[in-house]
Amino acid sequence: MTKDKKQKPIDSLEALLHRMMNRIRQSLELPAILSGTVAEVRVFLETDRVKVYRFDADASGEVVAESVNCDRLPSLLGQHFPAEDIPFAARELFLKARQRSIVDVAAQQIGLSPLDSSETTEPLDENDIRFRVVDPCHVEYLTSMGVQSSLVVPILHRDQLWGLLVSHHSLPREVSERELQVVQLVADQLSIAIAQNTLLEQTRAQADQEATINRVAKLLHSMTEMQLQQALELTVSALQAAGGRIYIAPQNPGEAAQVFSYGDWGRSRGAGEQRSRGAGEQGSRGAVEQWSRGAGEQRSRGAEEQRITMPNAPCPIPNPQSPVPSPPFLFEEHPGWQECLNMEPTVEKGKLVWAITDLYQAALQSDLAQAFFDAGIRSLLVICLQYRQQILGYLSIFRYEIDTETLWARRVDRNDLRHQHPIQSFEVWRELKRGQAQEWKTAEIELAQALGSHFAMAIHQYELYQQVHALNADLQQDIEERKQAEKKISALNAELEERVQERTAELQRANERLLREMSKRERALRARQQTQASLERLSRQSELILNSAGEGIYGLNSQGKITFVNPAAARMLLSGVTELKNQLMHKIVNHSQPDGTPYCWEENPIHATLETGAVQHISDDIFYRCDGSKFPVEYVSTPIREQGDIVGAVVIFKDITERQIVEQMKDEFVSVVSHELRTPLTSIRSALGLLARGSLNDQPKKSQRMLEIAFDNTNRLVRLINDILDIERINSGKATMYKQTCNAADLMSQAVDEMRAMAEKAEIKLELTTLSVQLWADSDRIIQTLTNLLSNAIKFSSPGFTVSLSAQVETRKEINTDTKGIGSSSDPCHSNILFQVKDQGRGIPEDKLETIFDRFQQVDASNSRHQGGTGLGLAICRSIIQQHGGQIWVESTLGEGSTFYFTLPISH
């Protein structure tokens, strides 16, 4: 290619390019950018026509912007060209190699200038233009259009071929390298403008969608009233549909569904549009193409857009004040509707949304298909209204079929043999397609899903409001009834007081009975007031209380079946909430009396509540769990009244097993302590009584003996009280352990020294095997434990026997008190010192090896009292050792002796 002799100055080219780029960057609307660009490029190139050709999804294309010089070439603006006009191979080169083409019809040659390699995608020299002979069909195609020279530059957007920037001239013309560079820069700027416009359109669409959602949400979540009809109308308008419907499924048996409709669901077809579903009617369902050619119908620049969408028949959106016809049928309640939906794919996995573009192609039953056909509905968008796994109904949006008209630059008819030859005519053809289904766009589906969520939430909130309103009405009626009862009781009380004043002394006992009755009624009134307050709180937080209550709560209907149950009750019965509902509670818990005798239903106190309305407060009855185990319960059964009739009962129960155990332990403790206190007190009282009466004045030895007995028993009482206080302080944590590092050998030696006098008096030999190990412990408490164990060993050993104290280190061992053995541990830092106190006494029975560590537990109580024991020493020892993180146990053989063991962790 030779350079143009009239090549424009570089500064003017740069000014022109700068002006075009500013126009592209400053404008936000793509049509304005494209129109301004083609005008600037045509003036710059001084050619007859410059146009922007945009590709459609089916590879056909349309001229979307054009600038023509004085009608020297016909206008092609708005005309469509079939995909065959630009073959697939050419489109691939435009995309992958960004190939530019320059055709000179007179010279019969074409210049190709790719910017990238089609094989490696590496950049090439932009000034490299290779010429070859142009194809004859290409020449005839351009000649038919009146073009002698052309320049084509591809326009890319997001790595896709968006369109072409084309320059046509009716005379032969050369294109300079500078002009090609400028046009390429313009094409690159157009790519940027297209990207900006795409982003702008997305932003606008998102803003419109959010505004629609906000308007619908405002209507649905209004503080005064849920405007469901207006929200439906706004939804239909936003989705550009012909109508819609909200179907609210009945939540309770016997209720009717609620339906809100907008648009003409019952649009009937005209006589010429009636279609049957029989054979031979495929043409009525498919696209009907009509072609017409009018003389002189070539488009001018001022012609308006020719691709239009219009309904099959006039179908304006009805005025909100105009009457809306009743739906011809409720397809949501059709037995085969759900099956049809299951056969249709959802728009997204896990989302119950169906976008059916063409109902004629859907798998519908014959009666459903005929109903939609008669109503003229072609496309349907169905959103399942669901809130927390609960299906509330459906939102359905429909569209009619439409007719489309497309303006083509030439008629496309592959059956016409003339079209096997090069194109020789570009006369305008209009293509009319009737009965076309409208596809649901992704943005429309997303908007419908968002609006469906708001509809579902609003419907759910409205139903909750209705339930709370009904419950409040029932509670208010119950309160009024209770107020009337209180007035009657107050009047009765006044009458009784008046009668009491008039009665004489002989009616005093009757008056006392009346006063007791009044007291009972006042307590009943207070109980009713408390129940009333509970009911008011229940109306506000019923679900939260039921789920959070620690006590079991369940409700019964008049037949004794469970209507509701809280999780705490289900846990105590070892069952699930769902499994318990609608079951006979009497059979599930096998309600029994405290002695284990099962109640028959007629004698059950809860049955009495259902029959008479009496509030039952029962303790010590027995319930059975689902696994067959039983537990004692305390429960209160209260009737549920509705308009004066008893319709059920609420039962609140709790497991009192631990309370019974505590009470039993308390009774046993009081019994033992009272016995232990009574025995020495009796002795002291008897001795002091003899001395006080002077019965032993002449017997000084016996008097002295009585004083010694009183003194010994007094010491025993002091020891008993000190031991009780000591063990209680240790177990409750009030006794502070002053732990410090101490040597085990020192503790053992000090304990043996304290007990040596007692051992010598009992003629018992003490043996000590010390072990020098550092402990982290309270030395006084450990010495107390050792002296208690040594004291017991000395007391229950015969003269001449030996009591030994020893210790040894147990590294990485764990003491198992259940098997009385030592097991291995994998913890290398777990080291203990094992203390042993061994005697040669009479031993301990095997069944008392564990119980002797409990309070007031002794092997031989009579002998222990003779020895001065309180039965609390071993319990104190166990508490001290456990506070130090150790364990204590005993091993014994009858007739051979016993060995007491306890462990303490070694200080690291």
mmCIF file of C-alpha atoms in Angstrom, residues 250-468:
data_model
loop_
_atom_site.group_PDB
_atom_site.id
_atom_site.type_symbol
_atom_site.label_atom_id
_atom_site.label_comp_id
_atom_site.label_asym_id
_atom_site.label_seq_id
_atom_site.Cartn_x
_atom_site.Cartn_y
_atom_site.Cartn_z
ATOM 1 C CA PRO A 250 -54.251 -22.814 54.179
ATOM 2 C CA GLN A 251 -52.302 -23.482 57.369
ATOM 3 C CA ASN A 252 -55.050 -25.380 59.181
ATOM 4 C CA PRO A 253 -57.457 -28.112 58.012
ATOM 5 C CA GLY A 254 -60.809 -26.788 56.851
ATOM 6 C CA GLU A 255 -59.467 -23.365 55.912
ATOM 7 C CA ALA A 256 -59.627 -22.003 52.379
ATOM 8 C CA ALA A 257 -56.669 -20.707 50.446
ATOM 9 C CA GLN A 258 -56.232 -16.954 49.975
ATOM 10 C CA VAL A 259 -55.683 -15.765 46.412
ATOM 11 C CA PHE A 260 -54.633 -12.289 45.247
ATOM 12 C CA SER A 261 -54.667 -11.739 41.474
ATOM 13 C CA TYR A 262 -53.624 -8.944 39.180
ATOM 14 C CA GLY A 263 -54.051 -8.884 35.427
ATOM 15 C CA ASP A 264 -56.501 -10.674 33.145
ATOM 16 C CA TRP A 265 -56.069 -14.363 33.970
ATOM 17 C CA GLY A 266 -59.169 -15.191 32.009
ATOM 18 C CA ARG A 267 -58.284 -13.600 28.648
ATOM 19 C CA SER A 268 -60.100 -15.673 26.065
ATOM 20 C CA ARG A 269 -58.892 -16.172 22.508
ATOM 21 C CA GLY A 270 -60.804 -14.790 19.569
ATOM 22 C CA ALA A 271 -62.583 -16.999 17.110
ATOM 23 C CA GLY A 272 -59.618 -16.991 14.841
ATOM 24 C CA GLU A 273 -57.232 -17.870 17.702
ATOM 25 C CA GLN A 274 -58.965 -20.970 19.103
ATOM 26 C CA ARG A 275 -56.468 -23.824 19.027
ATOM 27 C CA SER A 276 -56.907 -27.421 20.005
ATOM 28 C CA ARG A 277 -54.188 -29.682 21.253
ATOM 29 C CA GLY A 278 -54.880 -32.279 18.597
ATOM 30 C CA ALA A 279 -52.601 -33.490 15.868
ATOM 31 C CA GLY A 280 -51.591 -31.192 13.101
ATOM 32 C CA GLU A 281 -51.539 -28.042 15.223
ATOM 33 C CA GLN A 282 -47.788 -27.650 15.507
ATOM 34 C CA GLY A 283 -47.952 -24.523 13.406
ATOM 35 C CA SER A 284 -50.190 -22.867 15.956
ATOM 36 C CA ARG A 285 -47.679 -23.399 18.711
ATOM 37 C CA GLY A 286 -44.536 -22.581 16.829
ATOM 38 C CA ALA A 287 -43.421 -19.377 15.178
ATOM 39 C CA VAL A 288 -45.527 -18.188 12.268
ATOM 40 C CA GLU A 289 -43.301 -16.330 9.788
ATOM 41 C CA GLN A 290 -44.783 -13.825 7.368
ATOM 42 C CA TRP A 291 -42.579 -12.021 4.885
ATOM 43 C CA SER A 292 -43.551 -8.866 3.006
ATOM 44 C CA ARG A 293 -41.578 -6.565 0.737
ATOM 45 C CA GLY A 294 -42.711 -3.039 0.059
ATOM 46 C CA ALA A 295 -41.500 -0.822 -2.733
ATOM 47 C CA GLY A 296 -39.102 1.846 -1.642
ATOM 48 C CA GLU A 297 -38.853 0.554 1.959
ATOM 49 C CA GLN A 298 -35.149 1.177 2.342
ATOM 50 C CA ARG A 299 -34.450 2.913 5.629
ATOM 51 C CA SER A 300 -33.341 6.521 6.009
ATOM 52 C CA ARG A 301 -31.284 7.902 8.883
ATOM 53 C CA GLY A 302 -34.400 9.258 10.594
ATOM 54 C CA ALA A 303 -36.254 5.960 10.487
ATOM 55 C CA GLU A 304 -37.130 4.557 13.885
ATOM 56 C CA GLU A 305 -36.141 1.130 15.224
ATOM 57 C CA GLN A 306 -37.910 -1.709 13.390
ATOM 58 C CA ARG A 307 -37.364 -4.638 15.781
ATOM 59 C CA ILE A 308 -40.481 -4.342 17.998
ATOM 60 C CA THR A 309 -42.310 -6.493 20.522
ATOM 61 C CA MET A 310 -46.094 -6.354 20.718
ATOM 62 C CA PRO A 311 -48.718 -8.540 22.386
ATOM 63 C CA ASN A 312 -50.866 -10.976 20.420
ATOM 64 C CA ALA A 313 -53.923 -8.926 21.362
ATOM 65 C CA PRO A 314 -54.381 -5.637 23.221
ATOM 66 C CA CYS A 315 -53.664 -6.449 26.857
ATOM 67 C CA PRO A 316 -53.140 -3.289 28.929
ATOM 68 C CA ILE A 317 -52.362 -3.636 32.632
ATOM 69 C CA PRO A 318 -55.694 -3.051 34.382
ATOM 70 C CA ASN A 319 -56.326 -0.045 36.552
ATOM 71 C CA PRO A 320 -56.080 -0.903 40.280
ATOM 72 C CA GLN A 321 -59.598 0.527 40.736
ATOM 73 C CA SER A 322 -61.043 -1.600 37.933
ATOM 74 C CA PRO A 323 -62.608 -4.938 38.904
ATOM 75 C CA VAL A 324 -60.203 -7.852 38.609
ATOM 76 C CA PRO A 325 -61.839 -10.979 37.145
ATOM 77 C CA SER A 326 -61.721 -14.092 39.259
ATOM 78 C CA PRO A 327 -59.062 -16.620 38.334
ATOM 79 C CA PRO A 328 -60.504 -19.232 35.987
ATOM 80 C CA PHE A 329 -58.768 -22.041 37.848
ATOM 81 C CA LEU A 330 -56.436 -22.636 40.819
ATOM 82 C CA PHE A 331 -53.675 -24.633 39.208
ATOM 83 C CA GLU A 332 -51.778 -24.541 42.551
ATOM 84 C CA GLU A 333 -54.395 -26.929 43.977
ATOM 85 C CA HIS A 334 -54.440 -29.206 40.949
ATOM 86 C CA PRO A 335 -53.325 -32.730 41.996
ATOM 87 C CA GLY A 336 -50.825 -32.901 39.150
ATOM 88 C CA TRP A 337 -49.346 -29.403 39.475
ATOM 89 C CA GLN A 338 -46.627 -30.283 41.980
ATOM 90 C CA GLU A 339 -45.671 -33.313 39.901
ATOM 91 C CA CYS A 340 -45.345 -31.075 36.851
ATOM 92 C CA LEU A 341 -43.096 -28.672 38.787
ATOM 93 C CA ASN A 342 -40.907 -31.560 39.939
ATOM 94 C CA MET A 343 -40.375 -32.536 36.301
ATOM 95 C CA GLU A 344 -39.307 -28.990 35.370
ATOM 96 C CA PRO A 345 -35.766 -27.873 36.244
ATOM 97 C CA THR A 346 -35.382 -25.144 38.844
ATOM 98 C CA VAL A 347 -33.352 -22.028 38.049
ATOM 99 C CA GLU A 348 -30.833 -22.961 40.743
ATOM 100 C CA LYS A 349 -30.152 -26.040 42.820
ATOM 101 C CA GLY A 350 -31.816 -25.780 46.196
ATOM 102 C CA LYS A 351 -34.083 -22.875 45.104
ATOM 103 C CA LEU A 352 -37.779 -23.638 44.535
ATOM 104 C CA VAL A 353 -38.065 -21.281 41.559
ATOM 105 C CA TRP A 354 -39.258 -22.397 38.122
ATOM 106 C CA ALA A 355 -38.882 -20.209 35.019
ATOM 107 C CA ILE A 356 -41.022 -21.858 32.307
ATOM 108 C CA THR A 357 -40.424 -19.926 29.101
ATOM 109 C CA ASP A 358 -42.846 -21.903 26.940
ATOM 110 C CA LEU A 359 -45.735 -23.736 28.602
ATOM 111 C CA TYR A 360 -46.436 -25.468 25.272
ATOM 112 C CA GLN A 361 -43.144 -27.335 25.672
ATOM 113 C CA ALA A 362 -43.660 -28.143 29.382
ATOM 114 C CA ALA A 363 -44.657 -31.595 30.658
ATOM 115 C CA LEU A 364 -48.197 -30.634 31.701
ATOM 116 C CA GLN A 365 -51.236 -32.807 32.106
ATOM 117 C CA SER A 366 -53.857 -32.301 29.430
ATOM 118 C CA ASP A 367 -56.371 -30.405 31.573
ATOM 119 C CA LEU A 368 -53.663 -28.094 32.966
ATOM 120 C CA ALA A 369 -52.247 -27.434 29.511
ATOM 121 C CA GLN A 370 -55.719 -26.704 28.118
ATOM 122 C CA ALA A 371 -56.451 -24.313 30.990
ATOM 123 C CA PHE A 372 -53.270 -22.312 30.361
ATOM 124 C CA PHE A 373 -53.944 -22.434 26.619
ATOM 125 C CA ASP A 374 -57.483 -21.104 27.002
ATOM 126 C CA ALA A 375 -56.230 -18.304 29.269
ATOM 127 C CA GLY A 376 -53.639 -17.297 26.657
ATOM 128 C CA ILE A 377 -50.736 -17.775 29.089
ATOM 129 C CA ARG A 378 -47.491 -18.758 27.323
ATOM 130 C CA SER A 379 -44.716 -18.081 29.883
ATOM 131 C CA LEU A 380 -44.852 -18.651 33.626
ATOM 132 C CA LEU A 381 -42.497 -17.790 36.510
ATOM 133 C CA VAL A 382 -43.303 -19.629 39.767
ATOM 134 C CA ILE A 383 -41.626 -18.810 43.114
ATOM 135 C CA CYS A 384 -42.370 -21.016 46.115
ATOM 136 C CA LEU A 385 -42.991 -18.763 49.128
ATOM 137 C CA GLN A 386 -41.047 -20.455 51.889
ATOM 138 C CA TYR A 387 -40.020 -19.258 55.343
ATOM 139 C CA ARG A 388 -37.815 -21.436 57.541
ATOM 140 C CA GLN A 389 -38.684 -24.694 55.760
ATOM 141 C CA GLN A 390 -42.419 -23.851 55.878
ATOM 142 C CA ILE A 391 -44.130 -23.544 52.494
ATOM 143 C CA LEU A 392 -46.595 -20.650 52.689
ATOM 144 C CA GLY A 393 -47.794 -20.571 49.075
ATOM 145 C CA TYR A 394 -46.714 -19.539 45.577
ATOM 146 C CA LEU A 395 -46.054 -16.319 43.651
ATOM 147 C CA SER A 396 -46.868 -16.817 39.945
ATOM 148 C CA ILE A 397 -46.066 -14.284 37.202
ATOM 149 C CA PHE A 398 -47.290 -14.883 33.622
ATOM 150 C CA ARG A 399 -46.791 -13.474 30.179
ATOM 151 C CA TYR A 400 -48.749 -13.814 26.934
ATOM 152 C CA GLU A 401 -47.216 -14.852 23.665
ATOM 153 C CA ILE A 402 -46.049 -11.984 21.423
ATOM 154 C CA ASP A 403 -45.409 -11.190 17.768
ATOM 155 C CA THR A 404 -41.937 -9.976 16.707
ATOM 156 C CA GLU A 405 -40.920 -8.018 13.620
ATOM 157 C CA THR A 406 -37.351 -7.811 12.306
ATOM 158 C CA LEU A 407 -36.077 -5.619 9.451
ATOM 159 C CA TRP A 408 -33.509 -7.464 7.270
ATOM 160 C CA ALA A 409 -31.226 -5.947 4.642
ATOM 161 C CA ARG A 410 -32.151 -8.909 2.402
ATOM 162 C CA ARG A 411 -34.438 -11.894 2.585
ATOM 163 C CA VAL A 412 -32.955 -15.120 3.909
ATOM 164 C CA ASP A 413 -34.428 -18.160 2.161
ATOM 165 C CA ARG A 414 -32.086 -21.096 1.811
ATOM 166 C CA ASN A 415 -34.617 -22.998 -0.305
ATOM 167 C CA ASP A 416 -34.411 -20.328 -3.021
ATOM 168 C CA LEU A 417 -31.768 -21.463 -5.567
ATOM 169 C CA ARG A 418 -30.986 -17.861 -6.410
ATOM 170 C CA HIS A 419 -29.397 -17.407 -2.996
ATOM 171 C CA GLN A 420 -26.734 -19.981 -3.829
ATOM 172 C CA HIS A 421 -25.157 -17.255 -5.964
ATOM 173 C CA PRO A 422 -23.459 -14.053 -4.777
ATOM 174 C CA ILE A 423 -25.724 -11.403 -3.286
ATOM 175 C CA GLN A 424 -27.036 -9.082 -5.956
ATOM 176 C CA SER A 425 -29.827 -7.265 -4.103
ATOM 177 C CA PHE A 426 -30.083 -5.551 -0.706
ATOM 178 C CA GLU A 427 -33.756 -4.685 -0.695
ATOM 179 C CA VAL A 428 -35.391 -4.351 2.734
ATOM 180 C CA TRP A 429 -37.386 -7.350 4.032
ATOM 181 C CA ARG A 430 -39.594 -7.449 7.097
ATOM 182 C CA GLU A 431 -39.801 -10.757 8.990
ATOM 183 C CA LEU A 432 -42.897 -11.182 11.195
ATOM 184 C CA LYS A 433 -43.011 -14.046 13.740
ATOM 185 C CA ARG A 434 -46.275 -14.695 15.516
ATOM 186 C CA GLY A 435 -46.965 -16.473 18.785
ATOM 187 C CA GLN A 436 -43.477 -16.222 20.279
ATOM 188 C CA ALA A 437 -42.744 -17.060 23.909
ATOM 189 C CA GLN A 438 -40.888 -14.453 25.974
ATOM 190 C CA GLU A 439 -37.791 -15.742 27.718
ATOM 191 C CA TRP A 440 -37.303 -14.952 31.432
ATOM 192 C CA LYS A 441 -34.044 -13.057 31.853
ATOM 193 C CA THR A 442 -31.626 -13.763 34.684
ATOM 194 C CA ALA A 443 -32.107 -10.277 36.188
ATOM 195 C CA GLU A 444 -35.876 -10.762 36.162
ATOM 196 C CA ILE A 445 -35.566 -14.127 37.909
ATOM 197 C CA GLU A 446 -33.234 -12.690 40.561
ATOM 198 C CA LEU A 447 -35.628 -9.784 41.148
ATOM 199 C CA ALA A 448 -38.561 -12.185 41.439
ATOM 200 C CA GLN A 449 -36.616 -14.317 43.951
ATOM 201 C CA ALA A 450 -35.813 -11.267 46.087
ATOM 202 C CA LEU A 451 -39.412 -10.080 45.978
ATOM 203 C CA GLY A 452 -40.618 -13.608 46.753
ATOM 204 C CA SER A 453 -38.508 -13.610 49.934
ATOM 205 C CA HIS A 454 -40.196 -10.382 51.055
ATOM 206 C CA PHE A 455 -43.633 -11.791 50.242
ATOM 207 C CA ALA A 456 -42.877 -14.955 52.239
ATOM 208 C CA MET A 457 -41.555 -12.991 55.219
ATOM 209 C CA ALA A 458 -44.545 -10.622 55.207
ATOM 210 C CA ILE A 459 -47.077 -13.469 54.961
ATOM 211 C CA HIS A 460 -45.353 -15.353 57.771
ATOM 212 C CA GLN A 461 -45.307 -12.255 59.982
ATOM 213 C CA TYR A 462 -48.973 -11.580 59.193
ATOM 214 C CA GLU A 463 -49.941 -15.141 60.187
ATOM 215 C CA LEU A 464 -47.954 -14.827 63.409
ATOM 216 C CA TYR A 465 -49.731 -11.541 64.119
ATOM 217 C CA GLN A 466 -53.112 -13.216 63.589
ATOM 218 C CA GLN A 467 -52.168 -16.040 65.964
ATOM 219 C CA VAL A 468 -50.953 -13.644 68.665
#
